[in-house]
Every structure is written in structure tokens, then in C-alpha cells.
Amino acid sequence: MLSVDVAHRVGEFHLEARFDTGSGITVLVGPSGAGKSLTLRLVAGIEEPDRGRIVLGGETLVDTGQGAWRRPQDRRVGMVFQDSLLLPHRTVLENVALAVRNRSKPRRRDEAMRWLEEVKAEEWADRHPHQLSGGQAQRVALARALAGEPRILLLDEPFNALDPPVRHRLRLLVMDLARRRQVPALFVTHDATEAFLLADQIQVIESGIVTQSGTPHEIRLRPRTAYAAELAGSNLVHGVARDGRVVAGRHVLTIADQTAAGPVLASIRASAIAIHRIEPQGSSRNIWKTEISHIEHLGERVRLGLGSPLPLTAEITEEAAAALDLQQGAEVWISIKATEIGIQGEDPEAVADD
Amino acid sequence: MMWDPLRLSLQVTACATLIVAVTGIGLGYLLARRPFRGRALVDAIASAPIVMPPTVLGYYLLVAVGRNSPIGRAWEAVFGSPLVFSWQGAVLAASVASFPFCLRSARAAIESIDRRYEDAGRVMGMPGWRVATQITLPLARRGLLAGVALSFARALGDFGTTVMVAGNIPGRTQTMPIAVYDAVQAFDYDRAGILAMVLLAVAVTVLVVVRRLERSAV
């Protein structure tokens, strides 16, 4: 659908983004300053890349090699920004009507009303943007982005500033719209929950480079970078595999895969690490004693930092944490089943180019 | 006779303000949003009337559009009478003298607009001129109005430039500030006082309006 291969420099920052998206929702996820918004602006045509090409549905939007350039107003993309950017001097309906393409003036208002109904914002049609809450304004911004019948929807962290319940409702609305209206979407976020909830495909971008592409399932199972692992609620351990074992520094992990050999990345989901007060008896092959280096309460879940011999992050429920009476500095036993450890070859080329 | 200067001043100032509003906002938009070569030079020349003594500005205008200059001859050929020492000449003088006030306000107002509104407009499919007329200028409207109001006040109060280009012909080019001077010269302090009061009232009103516009623009 969308194919991006661009290089762009802004001051000291280098973006070298290369990825393709399919139908459905592609989430571009990365830490702040990774180049996510810039990538979106390049696709929209707000910025012109130094080098490279962007193709949307077979049409070249920009190709610096050929000198091809489509102006933003001719690209037929719909964009939702972090703030709604609704024009303050126009009503909600007029704001949406401005985005309707190829219609006579009276038809534009009808069309705009239809899109407001689509996002359940028709009640506010005659209001001015300053009379809307943040969530309502983003709903209208979504209607406006869709009103141009875009070939792709670009969403730049659209729900960041909203309260969690509102944010969640809008996420569901985006999913529903993308599926029902068959509009592919490129959704930028740095929020792991949002990324895994929305994505059909995930592109992980760090420091201007796409470090991993895959389905949410693939990223969760086999994150390739420390950031992707954190995103997936997982731990990434570099080691060398041989005969069903991975040697990671001074520690040895037992794995289920007997055939893995050479440098590997082992991923251990934070929730797959069991915590015990006394030495556990059972089938787990990886059992060792460690210390809790810090405790983070995240509402229903508790995140534990585990110390030597192998620093890991574990996540357990609040109930379990209470039952175990965990304190910072407490000694605990941990167990990890061999089958819970994901193994993939460590190939720096693949990491950089994927 | 008493109200001739007022009528003439309003006529000249209205025309000058209209001209300045259109050209000042237009050039202000170009300077703020469409970088071009020689931008700094255009900005410097357009702003010069602020720092130039009004009579010096008037002198150069007189030279530029006098009866022997190409512009002056062309004007005379088309309209049948000279541009200098006519009310149209006064309009020219007031326009040039007040132009930079509108230009600078307009430019600052447009530069302060969050560009992402315009980006959003373009991505929505609006061509450049529609982005300018439907997004940029409406968002900047308070700053633009403040600039126009300042220019109006400057045009209404112009003395030095107007007197050089249009002279002091009662009923034809004698605007209010010139009439005040004329009345004082003739020791007619009553007349001067009334005219001065009217000018002062207009000036204070404009100041209040501009302050309001600028404060609510933030």
C-alpha cells in the first residue's frame, strides 16, 4: 500500500526510514525523538525528503531521483495531529466541510454532516472548537481527516493528551473506522498498549532507523532490540547457544530449543517470570536466587527489577505481590520455564536492515 | 469652510488606509510565508518611512512623481492633471508614510500563526491561496486589524509628507493636520483647538482599539 524509503536530515538528526505497510493499521512506534512524526510529515508532503521515494497505492508521491513531487494538497491523505488544529473561527461543521473534496458547496455540508455522524459528533456540528473537550475535538479532527476520502489515514499521536477512558474509546473508534471504511492507517505512538491494541503491523523506529517490523505477535514473541523488548513487556538477553543452553555472561539459561547454536537473542516475557519466597519445587529448568532491586506499582500490576546474576524485569499481579510481601532488597527465588524463553539468531545486519 | 479639512482628511485617509491594508497585508504575507531572494532589502525599503523625517520622505516622493518624472508624466497623460498638489497626491503621501505600520504588524501577526494549521489545510487538499485566505489571514485577523488601525492613525495625522507632495491648498489638499498649522499661523486658536481636539479624539480611540485587539490576540 504505502512504501517508504527516505533519508532526511534535520540539524544533527538523521532519518533513514524504510518500510512498507499493508492494508489495516500499521503502527509506527518508537521513543520520543525517533523520527516518527517526521516520517508522517514526509508522507503527507509537509516536508520534502533529502533523498528517497514514497509510493502510495502505486502512485509516486515523491522520488528525488526522478524529481517527482506531489504537492500535499494533491496526495489525498488524511491527517490527525496531536492537537486537533480545528480552525477556531469556524464551526465544527464548517471545519469538516473544508476537507470535503470534489463536491458542490451545499453537498459539502451534507457530506461533512455524514462524517460527523460517522464519528458520533453530529451533536456538536454548530459549536465552535473552543466549546469542545479534547476528546470531542479529536473526534471532529478524525471526521475531518476522513472527509477527504483519503487513501491513507496518518495519525500522529492523536490521543496522547486525553484521559485514559476517552483515549481508549477513541482507539476503538479508529480501529472500527479503519476496518469498516477500509482505510489503511499509519498510526504513530510511543505507547506500547496503544501499539499492540491497534496494530495489524508494527514498525519499530529508533534514532531514525526502523529496527524491527512485524505483527504484534511476532514483536511480542521475538523482540530484536532492548526497546522492542521493553515495549513487548519482555527481557532481551544476549548470549551464545549450544546444546539447549544459552550462556549469558556468568549465567546459563536452559532453553527448549536443542538445535540453536551461536550468538542468539533470548527473550523472556516479564510475566513469564515466577517469583517465590522459598526455593520452588517443580518442572521449571531455570531456578535461581536473586534480589529485588526496585518495585514499581502500575495499578493492577507490579513491576520488579531483579538483580544479579542476570538483571531482569518481572511483572506480577498486585495480589501476588501483596501475598509475597515483597520489599525492595528482599531475597527471592525466581523460576522460568525453558519453553517460555524465545530464541532468535543474533544478526546485526538483520537488525539494522529489517 | 470649517469642515472642509475634516471631509478631505477622511477622504484621503480612507483611500490611503484601503490601499495600505491591501498592499501591507499582501506584502506582509509574502515576507512572513514565502521566502524569496531580496526579502531583507524589500523589508528595509518598505520600513524606511518609519525612520525617515516626513519632509525628507515627501521630498523624494515629490521628485519621484513630480510633473517632470516618468511617473508624473504618465499620470498626467492618463488623468489629464498632475498628481502632485492634488488630493490624490495626498493619498499617495499618506499611504507611503503609513504603509510600514501595517506591513510590520501584518508580518508579525502572520509569523506568529502556528504553521501546523496551514499544514493541516494543505494536507486537507486546500490550494495555497485558499490556505492563505481561509486559514492564515483569519487566524491573524486581530493583528491585521491592529496594523490597519495604526496605519489609519498615521495616515490621518500625516503632515510633513503630505504638505511636500500635495501642498497646502484649502478645500483641495489642506487636510486637518495642515489646517491646524495654518490656523495657528493665522492666530486662529479657536479653529486650531477644535481641529486638534478632533484629531486627538481619533488618535486615542485608535490606540484603545489597537490595545484591545493586541491583548485579545494573545
XYZ file of C-alpha atoms in Angstrom, chain A:
354
model
C 0.000 0.000 0.000
C 2.480 2.579 1.240
C 6.154 2.167 0.551
C 8.626 4.489 2.217
C 12.358 4.642 1.599
C 13.692 8.058 2.520
C 16.672 9.794 4.049
C 16.224 13.170 5.637
C 18.385 15.288 7.853
C 17.223 17.915 10.309
C 20.159 19.512 12.095
C 22.002 16.686 13.848
C 19.169 14.217 13.410
C 19.302 11.659 10.608
C 16.220 9.816 9.490
C 16.659 6.758 7.303
C 13.240 5.203 7.265
C 12.498 2.207 5.108
C 9.293 0.228 5.450
C 6.162 -0.942 3.671
C 2.656 -1.058 5.002
C -0.275 -3.245 4.033
C -3.964 -2.715 4.488
C -5.249 -2.259 8.007
C -3.461 -0.312 10.698
C 0.302 -0.004 10.735
C 1.688 1.372 13.960
C 4.947 3.270 13.844
C 6.198 3.027 17.394
C 9.331 4.441 18.947
C 10.686 6.603 21.728
C 10.371 10.397 21.511
C 12.753 11.900 19.003
C 12.965 8.711 16.961
C 11.652 10.389 13.814
C 8.071 9.114 13.892
C 6.346 12.443 13.337
C 8.913 13.473 10.746
C 8.193 10.293 8.815
C 4.494 11.108 8.845
C 5.166 14.666 7.687
C 7.239 13.315 4.813
C 4.401 11.009 3.764
C 1.914 13.898 3.953
C 4.229 16.112 1.910
C 4.605 18.767 4.594
C 8.347 18.118 4.388
C 10.349 17.148 1.349
C 12.920 14.395 1.913
C 16.586 14.967 1.088
C 16.671 11.655 -0.738
C 14.428 8.720 -1.477
C 10.948 7.865 -2.581
C 7.489 7.360 -1.205
C 4.873 5.431 -3.151
C 1.223 5.255 -2.139
C -1.083 2.763 -3.834
C 1.104 2.638 -6.936
C 1.382 6.412 -7.222
C 4.755 8.028 -6.618
C 4.326 10.851 -4.125
C 7.974 11.812 -4.150
C 11.036 10.435 -5.848
C 14.088 12.638 -5.519
C 15.955 10.527 -8.083
C 13.324 11.298 -10.739
C 12.486 14.744 -9.474
C 8.908 13.598 -8.896
C 6.895 15.605 -6.366
C 3.222 15.543 -5.456
C 2.064 18.584 -3.502
C 0.392 17.797 -0.156
C -2.982 19.042 -1.412
C -2.832 16.501 -4.254
C -1.858 13.480 -2.167
C -5.300 12.599 -0.838
C -4.155 11.644 2.614
C -5.999 12.379 5.845
C -4.044 13.505 8.859
C -4.825 13.838 12.539
C -2.310 15.755 14.620
C -1.557 15.714 18.350
C -3.831 18.675 18.836
C -6.918 18.882 16.730
C -5.895 22.062 14.831
C -9.532 22.843 14.119
C -9.930 26.405 12.863
C -11.158 28.445 15.841
C -13.134 30.888 13.688
C -15.228 28.162 12.057
C -17.920 25.876 13.400
C -17.325 22.159 13.704
C -19.398 21.507 10.584
C -17.532 24.145 8.561
C -14.222 22.720 9.691
C -15.133 19.308 8.368
C -16.736 20.727 5.209
C -13.443 22.427 4.292
C -11.869 18.990 3.904
C -14.534 17.553 1.591
C -13.179 17.280 -1.932
C -14.848 17.439 -5.330
C -18.329 18.465 -4.248
C -20.507 21.489 -4.846
C -20.827 23.787 -1.849
C -24.219 22.609 -0.485
C -23.216 18.977 -0.984
C -20.067 19.594 1.048
C -22.061 20.381 4.181
C -24.204 17.248 3.769
C -21.092 15.194 3.309
C -19.451 16.795 6.357
C -22.552 16.023 8.435
C -22.378 12.407 7.334
C -18.779 12.163 8.573
C -19.670 13.803 11.865
C -22.376 11.151 12.308
C -19.806 8.507 11.494
C -17.684 9.542 14.494
C -20.777 10.342 16.628
C -20.016 14.059 16.728
C -23.123 15.308 14.900
C -24.477 16.937 18.092
C -21.653 19.464 18.102
C -21.956 20.478 14.450
C -22.847 24.092 15.228
C -20.375 24.583 18.060
C -17.043 26.317 17.803
C -13.876 24.340 18.588
C -13.293 26.147 21.902
C -16.595 24.706 23.131
C -15.328 21.133 22.704
C -13.367 18.964 25.122
C -10.061 17.500 23.953
C -11.648 14.156 23.158
C -14.538 15.749 21.264
C -12.121 17.880 19.253
C -10.091 14.818 18.258
C -13.285 13.060 17.192
C -14.034 16.015 14.919
C -10.421 16.021 13.674
C -10.888 12.367 12.777
C -14.071 13.193 10.844
C -12.207 15.961 9.049
C -9.360 13.618 8.109
C -11.835 11.078 6.730
C -13.960 13.651 4.898
C -11.395 13.997 2.122
C -11.836 10.282 1.399
C -8.129 9.697 1.927
C -6.199 6.796 0.502
C -4.415 6.546 3.835
C -5.024 7.953 7.292
C -1.992 9.409 9.065
C -2.342 9.732 12.832
C 0.380 11.492 14.790
C -0.015 10.540 18.471
C -3.580 11.809 18.244
C -4.797 10.723 21.675
C -1.778 11.487 23.871
C -3.281 14.468 25.626
C -6.534 12.705 26.540
C -7.705 10.997 29.718
C -7.320 7.197 29.674
C -11.030 6.264 29.292
C -11.532 8.785 26.466
C -8.301 7.675 24.851
C -9.455 4.087 24.911
C -12.833 4.886 23.330
C -11.110 6.813 20.541
C -8.669 3.976 19.910
C -11.601 1.629 19.453
C -13.242 4.177 17.145
C -10.117 4.332 14.967
C -9.995 0.539 14.757
C -13.668 0.374 13.898
C -13.410 3.089 11.242
C -10.279 1.696 9.630
C -11.903 -1.719 9.284
C -15.396 -0.578 8.316
C -14.327 2.135 5.856
C -11.420 0.040 4.566
C -8.970 2.901 5.015
C -5.412 1.875 5.738
C -3.832 3.845 8.533
C -0.348 4.724 9.671
C -0.545 5.404 13.385
C 2.336 6.969 15.290
C 2.662 6.398 19.026
C 5.171 5.757 21.780
C 2.630 3.930 23.907
C 3.067 0.145 23.999
C -0.548 -0.569 24.950
C -1.791 1.565 22.067
C 0.649 -0.046 19.633
C -0.304 -3.625 20.474
C -4.011 -2.860 20.639
C -4.285 -1.112 17.274
C -1.662 -2.695 15.108
C -2.054 -5.167 12.313
C 1.593 -4.434 11.617
C 4.187 -2.770 13.831
C 7.229 -0.836 12.656
C 9.644 -0.115 15.482
C 11.658 3.039 14.857
C 14.632 4.122 16.973
C 17.028 7.018 16.315
C 15.718 7.487 12.793
C 16.004 3.837 11.747
C 13.336 1.142 11.522
C 14.778 -1.566 13.765
C 12.039 -4.170 13.524
C 8.913 -4.882 11.504
C 6.325 -7.489 12.198
C 2.929 -8.382 13.516
C 2.268 -7.579 17.177
C 2.546 -11.309 17.837
C 5.988 -11.515 16.254
C 7.258 -8.460 18.130
C 5.912 -9.794 21.408
C 7.490 -13.168 20.848
C 10.793 -12.130 19.357
C 11.716 -8.514 20.043
C 15.016 -7.660 18.400
C 16.120 -4.629 20.381
C 16.098 -3.653 24.017
C 13.467 -1.029 23.222
C 11.223 -3.500 21.387
C 11.619 -5.920 24.289
C 10.578 -3.264 26.770
C 7.643 -2.402 24.533
C 6.600 -6.053 24.456
C 6.976 -6.337 28.235
C 9.882 -8.658 27.692
C 13.552 -9.009 28.591
C 16.217 -9.353 25.969
C 19.334 -11.355 26.813
C 22.335 -11.585 24.520
C 24.123 -14.912 24.745
C 25.673 -17.887 22.972
C 23.565 -21.003 22.466
C 24.718 -24.632 22.492
C 23.027 -27.917 23.357
C 19.870 -26.474 24.820
C 21.653 -23.828 26.849
C 22.379 -20.141 26.471
C 25.466 -18.740 28.141
C 24.810 -15.105 29.030
C 27.780 -13.636 30.827
C 28.178 -15.504 34.098
C 24.742 -17.041 33.845
C 23.431 -20.063 31.987
C 19.818 -20.367 30.830
C 18.204 -23.645 29.903
C 16.108 -23.427 26.751
C 13.740 -25.781 24.993
C 15.383 -25.439 21.585
C 18.183 -28.013 21.365
C 19.288 -27.016 17.867
C 20.071 -23.322 18.450
C 23.768 -22.563 18.190
C 25.965 -19.483 18.135
C 25.122 -15.908 19.138
C 21.433 -15.535 19.945
C 18.902 -13.169 21.425
C 16.870 -14.783 24.169
C 13.616 -13.059 25.099
C 11.855 -13.675 28.386
C 8.446 -12.089 28.911
C 8.236 -10.196 32.185
C 5.030 -12.014 33.079
C 6.622 -15.421 32.459
C 8.970 -14.994 35.422
C 7.534 -16.544 38.566
C 8.537 -15.190 41.970
C 8.797 -17.305 45.121
C 9.731 -16.693 48.753
C 11.230 -20.187 49.186
C 13.044 -22.406 46.736
C 10.373 -23.719 44.386
C 9.926 -27.387 43.550
C 8.651 -28.081 40.083
C 9.373 -28.600 36.455
C 10.980 -25.234 35.756
C 14.504 -25.657 34.453
C 15.673 -22.167 35.342
C 15.593 -21.519 39.051
C 17.855 -19.143 40.909
C 18.032 -16.848 43.851
C 18.212 -13.077 43.411
C 17.360 -9.758 44.988
C 14.638 -7.238 44.235
C 16.402 -4.051 43.147
C 13.269 -1.925 42.785
C 9.491 -2.126 42.830
C 7.113 -0.155 40.612
C 3.388 -0.211 41.247
C 1.459 0.144 37.974
C -2.080 -0.172 39.269
C -3.139 -3.748 38.797
C 0.355 -4.958 38.129
C 3.673 -4.626 39.868
C 6.953 -4.402 38.007
C 10.011 -5.819 39.753
C 13.619 -5.134 38.944
C 15.690 -8.234 39.619
C 19.416 -8.065 40.363
C 22.349 -10.376 39.771
C 23.214 -12.852 38.463
C 21.002 -11.889 35.492
C 19.252 -8.485 35.690
C 15.663 -8.940 34.504
C 12.322 -7.198 34.781
C 9.436 -9.258 36.056
C 5.757 -8.369 36.254
C 3.275 -9.915 38.666
C -0.206 -9.038 39.822
C -0.755 -6.707 42.773
C -2.406 -9.589 44.655
C 0.604 -11.827 44.164
C 2.941 -9.056 45.256
C 0.882 -8.497 48.395
C 0.764 -12.213 49.194
C 4.537 -12.471 48.824
C 5.058 -9.355 50.941
C 7.781 -8.049 48.634
C 10.148 -5.260 49.676
C 12.995 -3.609 47.925
C 16.163 -5.555 48.710
C 14.248 -8.739 49.584
C 15.755 -12.063 48.535
C 13.514 -14.127 46.295
C 13.638 -17.215 44.155
C 12.646 -16.948 40.534
C 11.703 -19.627 38.057
C 11.356 -19.529 34.284
C 10.164 -22.431 32.184
C 12.515 -23.357 29.350
C 9.608 -23.155 26.927
C 8.969 -19.520 27.896
C 12.319 -18.381 26.561
C 12.180 -17.265 22.913
C 15.318 -17.727 20.881
C 16.341 -15.988 17.673
C 19.630 -15.720 15.855
C 21.588 -12.571 16.565
C 22.292 -10.995 13.222
C 23.250 -7.343 13.443
C 22.687 -6.936 9.673
C 19.113 -8.080 10.020
C 18.560 -5.749 12.951
C 19.737 -2.723 11.032
C 18.033 -3.562 7.752
C 14.830 -5.255 8.739
